[in-house]
Short mmCIF file of C-alpha atoms in Angstrom, two decimals:
data_model
loop_
_atom_site.label_atom_id
_atom_site.label_comp_id
_atom_site.label_asym_id
_atom_site.label_seq_id
_atom_site.Cartn_x
_atom_site.Cartn_y
_atom_site.Cartn_z
CA MET A 1 225.45 -24.14 -108.92
CA THR A 2 225.77 -24.97 -105.47
CA LYS A 3 224.99 -21.65 -104.16
CA LYS A 4 227.79 -19.93 -101.53
CA PRO A 5 226.81 -19.89 -97.74
CA THR A 6 226.34 -15.93 -96.57
CA ALA A 7 228.05 -14.57 -93.99
CA ILE A 8 228.07 -10.82 -92.28
CA ASP A 9 230.63 -9.56 -90.39
CA LEU A 10 229.59 -7.15 -87.03
CA PHE A 11 232.43 -4.88 -85.63
CA CYS A 12 234.36 -5.98 -89.40
CA GLY A 13 237.45 -3.54 -88.62
CA ALA A 14 239.83 -4.39 -91.30
CA GLY A 15 237.55 -7.30 -92.18
CA GLY A 16 240.03 -10.25 -91.21
CA LEU A 17 237.40 -12.45 -89.99
CA SER A 18 235.25 -11.68 -93.18
CA GLU A 19 238.40 -12.77 -94.92
CA GLY A 20 238.77 -15.85 -92.92
CA LEU A 21 234.78 -16.75 -93.69
CA ARG A 22 235.79 -15.96 -97.72
CA GLN A 23 238.43 -18.04 -97.65
CA ALA A 24 237.16 -21.07 -96.18
CA GLY A 25 233.95 -20.22 -98.92
CA TYR A 26 231.23 -17.67 -98.02
CA SER A 27 230.10 -15.61 -99.36
CA VAL A 28 230.50 -11.81 -97.42
CA VAL A 29 227.29 -9.41 -98.37
CA ALA A 30 227.37 -7.00 -95.67
CA GLY A 31 229.82 -5.55 -92.98
CA ASN A 32 229.56 -3.25 -90.48
CA ASP A 33 232.24 -0.72 -87.88
CA ILE A 34 231.94 2.93 -86.41
CA ASP A 35 236.36 2.89 -87.86
CA GLN A 36 236.44 4.91 -91.38
CA TYR A 37 239.91 3.49 -91.72
CA ALA A 38 238.90 0.18 -90.79
CA GLY A 39 236.11 1.03 -93.30
CA ALA A 40 238.32 2.33 -96.22
CA THR A 41 239.54 -0.89 -96.05
CA PHE A 42 236.94 -3.37 -95.86
CA ALA A 43 235.47 -1.99 -98.48
CA ALA A 44 238.62 -1.64 -101.24
CA THR A 45 239.54 -5.31 -100.03
CA HIS A 46 235.49 -6.55 -99.88
CA PRO A 47 234.06 -5.09 -102.68
CA GLU A 48 231.74 -8.47 -103.31
CA ALA A 49 229.86 -6.88 -100.13
CA THR A 50 227.63 -3.48 -98.97
CA PHE A 51 229.94 -1.58 -95.93
CA ILE A 52 227.08 0.19 -93.82
CA PRO A 53 229.48 2.77 -91.49
CA GLY A 54 228.49 4.10 -87.80
CA SER A 55 227.76 2.76 -84.38
CA ILE A 56 226.60 -0.30 -84.40
CA ARG A 57 224.09 1.08 -82.01
CA ASP A 58 222.48 3.10 -84.89
CA LEU A 59 221.93 0.09 -87.05
CA LYS A 60 219.09 -2.16 -86.71
CA ALA A 61 218.55 -5.64 -88.35
CA SER A 62 216.13 -4.46 -91.34
CA ASP A 63 219.51 -2.04 -91.68
CA PHE A 64 221.57 -5.22 -93.12
CA LEU A 65 218.01 -7.75 -94.45
CA LYS A 66 217.89 -4.12 -96.55
CA ALA A 67 221.29 -4.58 -97.47
CA THR A 68 221.48 -8.07 -98.33
CA GLY A 69 218.71 -8.63 -99.75
CA LEU A 70 217.62 -11.61 -97.30
CA GLU A 71 215.20 -12.72 -94.74
CA LYS A 72 215.08 -12.84 -91.36
CA GLY A 73 216.69 -16.75 -90.84
CA GLU A 74 217.68 -17.04 -93.47
CA LEU A 75 221.33 -15.83 -93.34
CA ASP A 76 224.17 -18.52 -92.47
CA CYS A 77 226.62 -17.00 -90.33
CA LEU A 78 226.84 -14.07 -88.40
CA ALA A 79 230.75 -13.55 -87.13
CA GLY A 80 231.80 -9.77 -84.93
CA GLY A 81 234.22 -8.90 -82.29
CA PRO A 82 232.07 -6.47 -80.40
CA PRO A 83 236.00 -3.83 -79.38
CA CYS A 84 237.65 -5.83 -76.82
CA GLN A 85 239.49 -3.25 -75.55
CA GLY A 86 236.82 -2.95 -71.68
CA TYR A 87 238.34 -6.27 -71.27
CA SER A 88 241.50 -6.39 -72.45
CA VAL A 89 245.27 -7.09 -70.14
CA TYR A 90 246.76 -4.14 -71.13
CA ASN A 91 243.26 -1.79 -69.97
CA HIS A 92 244.21 -2.02 -66.32
CA GLN A 93 240.81 0.32 -66.23
CA ARG A 94 238.82 -2.87 -67.31
CA GLY A 95 236.26 -3.92 -66.10
CA MET A 96 232.54 -3.70 -66.85
CA HIS A 97 232.67 -0.02 -66.12
CA ASP A 98 234.16 0.58 -69.98
CA GLU A 99 231.29 1.00 -71.81
CA ARG A 100 233.01 -0.76 -74.81
CA SER A 101 232.41 -3.70 -72.82
CA HIS A 102 228.61 -4.08 -72.93
CA LEU A 103 228.50 -4.26 -76.84
CA PHE A 104 227.92 -7.57 -77.01
CA ARG A 105 224.48 -6.77 -76.62
CA GLU A 106 224.26 -4.91 -79.36
CA TYR A 107 225.99 -8.10 -80.97
CA LEU A 108 222.65 -10.26 -79.54
CA ARG A 109 220.06 -7.18 -80.27
CA ILE A 110 221.26 -8.04 -84.20
CA VAL A 111 221.47 -11.62 -83.34
CA GLU A 112 217.51 -11.77 -82.39
CA GLY A 113 217.10 -9.81 -85.73
CA LEU A 114 218.42 -11.74 -88.56
CA MET A 115 218.81 -14.83 -86.30
CA PRO A 116 221.10 -16.64 -88.52
CA LYS A 117 221.38 -19.95 -88.71
CA TRP A 118 224.74 -19.57 -86.95
CA LEU A 119 227.34 -16.90 -84.96
CA VAL A 120 230.74 -17.06 -84.27
CA MET A 121 231.98 -13.94 -81.95
CA GLU A 122 236.13 -13.81 -80.84
CA ASN A 123 236.82 -11.26 -77.63
CA VAL A 124 239.86 -11.26 -75.77
CA THR A 125 240.33 -13.76 -73.56
CA GLY A 126 240.42 -10.98 -70.65
CA ILE A 127 236.78 -10.85 -70.70
CA MET A 128 236.51 -14.54 -68.49
CA SER A 129 238.12 -12.32 -66.00
CA ALA A 130 236.53 -8.82 -66.05
CA GLY A 131 233.11 -8.23 -64.22
CA GLU A 132 234.53 -11.10 -61.62
CA GLY A 133 233.32 -13.58 -65.91
CA GLU A 134 229.81 -10.81 -65.75
CA ALA A 135 230.61 -10.47 -69.41
CA PHE A 136 231.60 -14.48 -70.40
CA GLN A 137 228.03 -15.60 -68.84
CA ALA A 138 225.86 -12.87 -69.66
CA VAL A 139 227.69 -13.63 -73.23
CA LEU A 140 226.45 -17.13 -73.60
CA ALA A 141 223.43 -16.55 -70.99
CA GLY A 142 222.20 -13.69 -73.77
CA ILE A 143 222.76 -16.39 -76.67
CA LYS A 144 220.96 -19.20 -75.47
CA ALA A 145 217.91 -17.39 -74.30
CA LEU A 146 217.70 -16.39 -77.92
CA GLY A 147 217.32 -20.26 -79.09
CA TYR A 148 220.91 -21.51 -79.62
CA ASN A 149 223.30 -23.61 -78.89
CA VAL A 150 226.23 -22.84 -77.94
CA GLU A 151 229.66 -23.23 -76.18
CA ALA A 152 233.58 -20.61 -76.08
CA ARG A 153 237.06 -21.76 -76.63
CA ILE A 154 239.94 -20.44 -76.29
CA LEU A 155 242.57 -20.94 -79.32
CA ARG A 156 245.29 -20.55 -79.81
CA ALA A 157 246.47 -19.00 -82.47
CA GLU A 158 250.18 -21.03 -82.98
CA ASP A 159 248.03 -24.03 -82.78
CA TYR A 160 246.23 -22.98 -86.68
CA GLY A 161 249.50 -21.64 -88.91
CA ILE A 162 249.67 -18.59 -87.58
CA PRO A 163 253.80 -17.45 -86.38
CA GLN A 164 251.89 -15.43 -83.02
CA GLU A 165 251.36 -16.53 -79.93
CA ARG A 166 247.20 -15.31 -79.29
CA ARG A 167 245.41 -16.36 -77.02
CA ARG A 168 241.69 -15.83 -78.14
CA VAL A 169 237.74 -16.84 -76.69
CA VAL A 170 235.66 -17.61 -79.21
CA PHE A 171 232.23 -18.39 -79.03
CA ILE A 172 230.03 -20.25 -81.72
CA GLY A 173 226.60 -21.35 -81.71
CA ASN A 174 223.61 -22.54 -83.72
CA ARG A 175 220.51 -22.79 -83.39
CA LEU A 176 219.63 -25.87 -85.71
CA GLY A 177 219.96 -28.11 -82.66
CA LEU A 178 223.57 -29.44 -84.07
CA PRO A 179 226.32 -30.26 -81.88
CA ILE A 180 229.13 -26.97 -82.26
CA ALA A 181 232.03 -27.45 -84.78
CA TRP A 182 235.88 -26.58 -83.82
CA PRO A 183 238.69 -26.69 -86.25
CA GLU A 184 240.91 -29.64 -85.36
CA LYS A 185 244.16 -28.06 -84.66
CA THR A 186 247.24 -28.23 -87.43
CA HIS A 187 250.07 -27.48 -86.38
CA GLY A 188 251.64 -28.49 -82.77
CA ASP A 189 252.71 -31.58 -81.24
CA GLY A 190 252.20 -33.97 -83.77
CA LEU A 191 251.53 -32.13 -86.80
CA LEU A 192 253.18 -30.26 -88.47
CA PRO A 193 255.40 -27.57 -86.71
CA PHE A 194 254.81 -23.66 -86.08
CA THR A 195 255.30 -21.55 -88.52
CA THR A 196 257.90 -19.49 -87.63
CA ILE A 197 259.02 -15.63 -88.01
CA HIS A 198 261.53 -17.31 -90.45
CA ASP A 199 259.15 -18.38 -92.52
CA ALA A 200 256.57 -16.31 -91.87
CA LEU A 201 259.61 -13.03 -92.75
CA SER A 202 262.22 -14.17 -94.32
CA ASP A 203 260.75 -12.67 -98.80
CA LEU A 204 260.12 -9.91 -97.65
CA PRO A 205 262.77 -6.29 -98.25
CA ALA A 206 265.33 -5.03 -95.53
CA LEU A 207 264.47 -2.39 -94.07
CA LYS A 208 266.39 0.60 -92.25
CA ASN A 209 264.35 2.72 -89.91
CA GLY A 210 262.37 5.46 -91.14
CA GLU A 211 262.60 4.07 -95.00
CA ASP A 212 259.80 3.66 -97.27
CA GLY A 213 260.35 2.16 -100.83
CA GLY A 214 256.62 2.90 -101.41
CA VAL A 215 255.15 -0.71 -103.74
CA GLN A 216 258.36 -3.00 -103.98
CA THR A 217 259.16 -6.83 -105.15
CA TYR A 218 259.79 -9.43 -103.25
CA ALA A 219 263.33 -10.43 -101.59
CA SER A 220 263.43 -13.61 -102.87
CA GLU A 221 260.87 -16.70 -104.47
CA PRO A 222 259.27 -18.05 -101.49
CA GLN A 223 260.84 -20.18 -98.28
CA SER A 224 258.11 -21.72 -96.97
CA ASP A 225 254.60 -22.88 -97.39
CA PHE A 226 252.77 -20.17 -95.41
CA GLN A 227 255.18 -17.79 -97.34
CA ARG A 228 253.90 -19.82 -101.10
CA GLU A 229 250.00 -19.37 -99.91
CA VAL A 230 250.24 -15.04 -98.72
CA ARG A 231 251.58 -14.25 -101.61
CA SER A 232 248.84 -15.72 -103.70
CA GLY A 233 247.33 -13.10 -105.71
CA SER A 234 249.71 -10.53 -105.38
CA ASN A 235 252.97 -9.78 -107.90
CA ALA A 236 254.60 -7.09 -104.75
CA VAL A 237 254.68 -5.63 -101.33
CA TYR A 238 252.82 -2.80 -99.91
CA ASN A 239 251.96 -1.61 -96.84
CA HIS A 240 255.67 -2.26 -95.51
CA ALA A 241 257.62 1.28 -94.32
CA ALA A 242 259.68 1.57 -91.54
CA PRO A 243 258.95 3.52 -88.39
CA ARG A 244 261.37 6.16 -88.27
CA LEU A 245 263.11 5.74 -84.36
CA GLY A 246 264.69 8.03 -82.35
CA ALA A 247 269.26 7.52 -82.51
CA ILE A 248 268.45 6.42 -78.38
CA ASN A 249 266.18 3.32 -79.39
CA ILE A 250 268.53 2.63 -82.08
CA GLU A 251 271.71 2.57 -80.34
CA ARG A 252 269.90 0.28 -77.68
CA MET A 253 269.05 -2.23 -80.37
CA LYS A 254 272.90 -2.93 -80.76
CA TYR A 255 272.66 -5.17 -77.52
CA ILE A 256 270.02 -6.59 -78.08
CA PRO A 257 270.42 -9.81 -79.74
CA GLN A 258 267.38 -12.18 -81.50
CA GLY A 259 265.20 -13.89 -78.24
CA GLY A 260 266.43 -10.83 -76.28
CA SER A 261 265.05 -7.44 -74.05
CA TRP A 262 265.28 -5.14 -72.94
CA ARG A 263 267.88 -6.57 -70.42
CA ASP A 264 270.38 -7.05 -72.64
CA ILE A 265 270.05 -3.75 -72.58
CA PRO A 266 272.84 -1.69 -70.49
CA PHE A 267 272.10 0.37 -68.05
CA ASP A 268 272.71 3.66 -68.66
CA LEU A 269 270.78 3.42 -72.17
CA LEU A 270 268.33 2.29 -70.72
CA PRO A 271 264.41 4.43 -70.39
CA SER A 272 264.52 6.26 -66.86
CA GLY A 273 261.23 4.25 -65.94
CA MET A 274 262.66 0.62 -66.97
CA LYS A 275 265.73 1.95 -64.60
CA ARG A 276 263.14 0.59 -61.59
CA ALA A 277 261.68 -2.08 -63.30
CA LYS A 278 262.96 -5.65 -61.81
CA ARG A 279 265.03 -8.10 -63.95
CA SER A 280 261.35 -10.19 -64.06
CA ASP A 281 259.26 -7.22 -65.45
CA HIS A 282 258.05 -6.49 -68.68
CA THR A 283 259.76 -9.46 -70.51
CA LYS A 284 258.61 -8.21 -73.86
CA ARG A 285 259.52 -5.13 -73.91
CA TYR A 286 262.43 -4.16 -76.41
CA GLY A 287 262.53 -7.48 -77.25
CA ARG A 288 263.74 -9.17 -80.97
CA MET A 289 261.95 -11.48 -82.19
CA ARG A 290 263.32 -14.95 -83.79
CA TRP A 291 263.97 -16.03 -86.59
CA GLY A 292 262.69 -19.77 -85.70
CA GLY A 293 260.34 -18.86 -83.24
CA LEU A 294 256.91 -17.30 -82.52
CA SER A 295 255.33 -14.12 -82.69
CA CYS A 296 254.36 -11.65 -79.23
CA THR A 297 251.25 -11.14 -79.48
CA VAL A 298 250.48 -8.27 -82.63
CA LEU A 299 248.10 -5.80 -80.77
CA THR A 300 247.08 -1.96 -82.12
CA LYS A 301 251.07 -0.49 -82.30
CA CYS A 302 253.89 -1.88 -82.87
CA ASP A 303 255.66 -0.50 -80.87
CA VAL A 304 259.07 -1.51 -78.58
CA HIS A 305 258.21 0.16 -75.36
CA TRP A 306 255.17 -2.65 -75.51
CA GLY A 307 256.75 -5.43 -77.27
CA ALA A 308 258.46 -7.73 -79.28
CA TYR A 309 258.41 -5.88 -82.12
CA ILE A 310 261.79 -5.13 -83.38
CA HIS A 311 262.73 -7.62 -86.70
CA PRO A 312 264.80 -9.97 -86.21
CA GLU A 313 268.24 -9.07 -88.15
CA GLN A 314 267.53 -5.31 -88.76
CA ASP A 315 267.54 -2.43 -85.71
CA ARG A 316 263.99 -0.90 -86.63
CA SER A 317 260.35 -2.11 -85.57
CA ILE A 318 258.67 -4.37 -87.60
CA THR A 319 256.17 -2.67 -90.60
CA VAL A 320 252.02 -2.65 -91.43
CA ARG A 321 252.99 -5.58 -93.69
CA GLU A 322 255.56 -7.75 -91.34
CA ALA A 323 252.37 -7.50 -88.16
CA ALA A 324 249.88 -8.44 -91.23
CA ARG A 325 251.95 -11.22 -92.38
CA ILE A 326 252.22 -11.83 -88.99
CA GLN A 327 248.08 -11.74 -88.73
CA SER A 328 248.53 -14.32 -91.35
CA PHE A 329 246.63 -11.43 -94.40
CA PRO A 330 247.83 -12.58 -98.12
CA ASP A 331 250.18 -10.29 -99.23
CA TRP A 332 247.36 -8.31 -101.65
CA PHE A 333 245.12 -6.74 -98.80
CA GLN A 334 246.17 -3.78 -98.35
CA PHE A 335 245.19 -1.23 -95.15
CA GLU A 336 243.64 1.87 -96.00
CA GLY A 337 243.88 5.12 -93.73
CA PRO A 338 247.06 6.58 -91.94
CA ARG A 339 249.77 4.36 -90.76
CA THR A 340 249.82 4.50 -87.27
CA GLU A 341 245.37 3.25 -88.41
CA GLN A 342 246.95 0.57 -90.12
CA TYR A 343 249.01 -0.97 -86.89
CA VAL A 344 245.13 -0.65 -84.98
CA GLN A 345 243.60 -3.08 -88.63
CA VAL A 346 246.27 -5.33 -88.06
CA GLY A 347 246.63 -5.18 -84.11
CA ASN A 348 242.63 -5.69 -83.83
CA ALA A 349 242.19 -8.16 -86.72
CA VAL A 350 241.19 -12.18 -85.94
CA PRO A 351 243.69 -14.02 -88.69
CA PRO A 352 242.44 -14.61 -91.52
CA MET A 353 243.88 -17.98 -91.63
CA LEU A 354 242.10 -18.94 -88.26
CA GLY A 355 238.96 -17.40 -89.11
CA ARG A 356 238.60 -19.86 -92.29
CA ARG A 357 239.45 -22.82 -90.27
CA ILE A 358 236.70 -21.79 -87.90
CA GLY A 359 233.89 -21.40 -91.38
CA GLU A 360 235.44 -24.78 -92.56
CA ALA A 361 234.07 -26.43 -89.20
CA ILE A 362 231.10 -24.77 -89.35
CA LEU A 363 230.71 -25.28 -93.24
CA SER A 364 231.75 -29.00 -92.20
CA ALA A 365 229.30 -29.38 -90.09
CA MET A 366 226.63 -27.55 -91.81
CA SER A 367 227.32 -30.36 -94.41
CA THR A 368 227.66 -32.76 -92.37
CA ASN A 369 223.85 -32.34 -91.49
CA SER A 370 222.58 -32.08 -94.58
CA THR A 371 223.86 -35.32 -95.97
CA ASP A 372 222.39 -36.45 -92.83
CA MET A 373 218.95 -35.24 -93.54
CA ASP A 374 219.37 -36.62 -96.90
CA THR A 375 219.44 -39.83 -96.22
CA GLU A 376 217.69 -39.60 -93.78
CA ASP A 377 214.95 -38.68 -96.53
CA GLU A 378 215.69 -41.28 -98.46
CA ARG A 379 215.07 -43.80 -95.65
CA LYS A 380 211.52 -42.15 -95.47
CA ALA A 381 210.81 -42.84 -98.65
CA ALA A 382 211.65 -45.85 -98.90
CA THR A 383 209.81 -47.70 -95.99
CA GLY A 384 206.80 -44.79 -96.65
#
């Protein structure tokens, strides 16, 4: 039996990127994160991997080698997304002075100690402008200095079948002298139609504001290919409880149609701060999703004050399970910890479907290289 390529996930969170790599055909052998709740989710959903808790600053590459039984240079892919709050457009004090902006150096330190054949690093697009691009250029230079061929691109989640407008910078590198492999778009103009909110959520049970029905049954048979895929391996709905919003927010929602926002709320019902806002500001706040559209970016709080997180038909904000669906997590993937921490885990994750496309592209490049080497060896043998 062919041995699966190996992967380690740094800053793994709940394990969205590693789940995608696993779906692509990797054996995820270890993960690390400082967050105890995300770590509990990763450990529960990746039983084949060793979870190493704690700050990356306190760990050495040898800790990962010891945990996995690998030797330096044997690891096929090192993945990770150093915490991005220092670069996020939602952090108005963002920049290189934020200590989280330097965690990519810890990632590079582990790269140097492990020397994986391939590496994948994901971050918010803000890394390209923070410190006038200082961090972005430092990441590229740091990876190249370790002997890797590396490229970076902005990938759009919706181009790969994820029902969400999400932009992320992805760095891919290898030390094998191979061209960088990028996933081909699967959805959009001339391709498959974008996956809509209806495609993603229409089979989930209805909830009232504040309702928690526990483990629930599906409301219908799968209504789309997306639902068939994420429901594979699950026979129930988990993490599906509606946050309890105050009466004033429920009253506001009554005026917001699908695709609408705070501008549809009568002036006297608006929060005091928004009464002073320009009509062109805060376009997503108090937004109601459209069945036929995409979600806005899933953040660590699906708070109606922050974005378009109102259910298309039900007067409530979306649940952890609905946020996880929008991120393309499979339904069997259960999130541990308090509900507020579950939202954080979902919002911080790389969508598994995107991780899978990246993993598949790298495996394809590895396979092509292996075939080329075999052909070259055969040619040399024939002429030798």
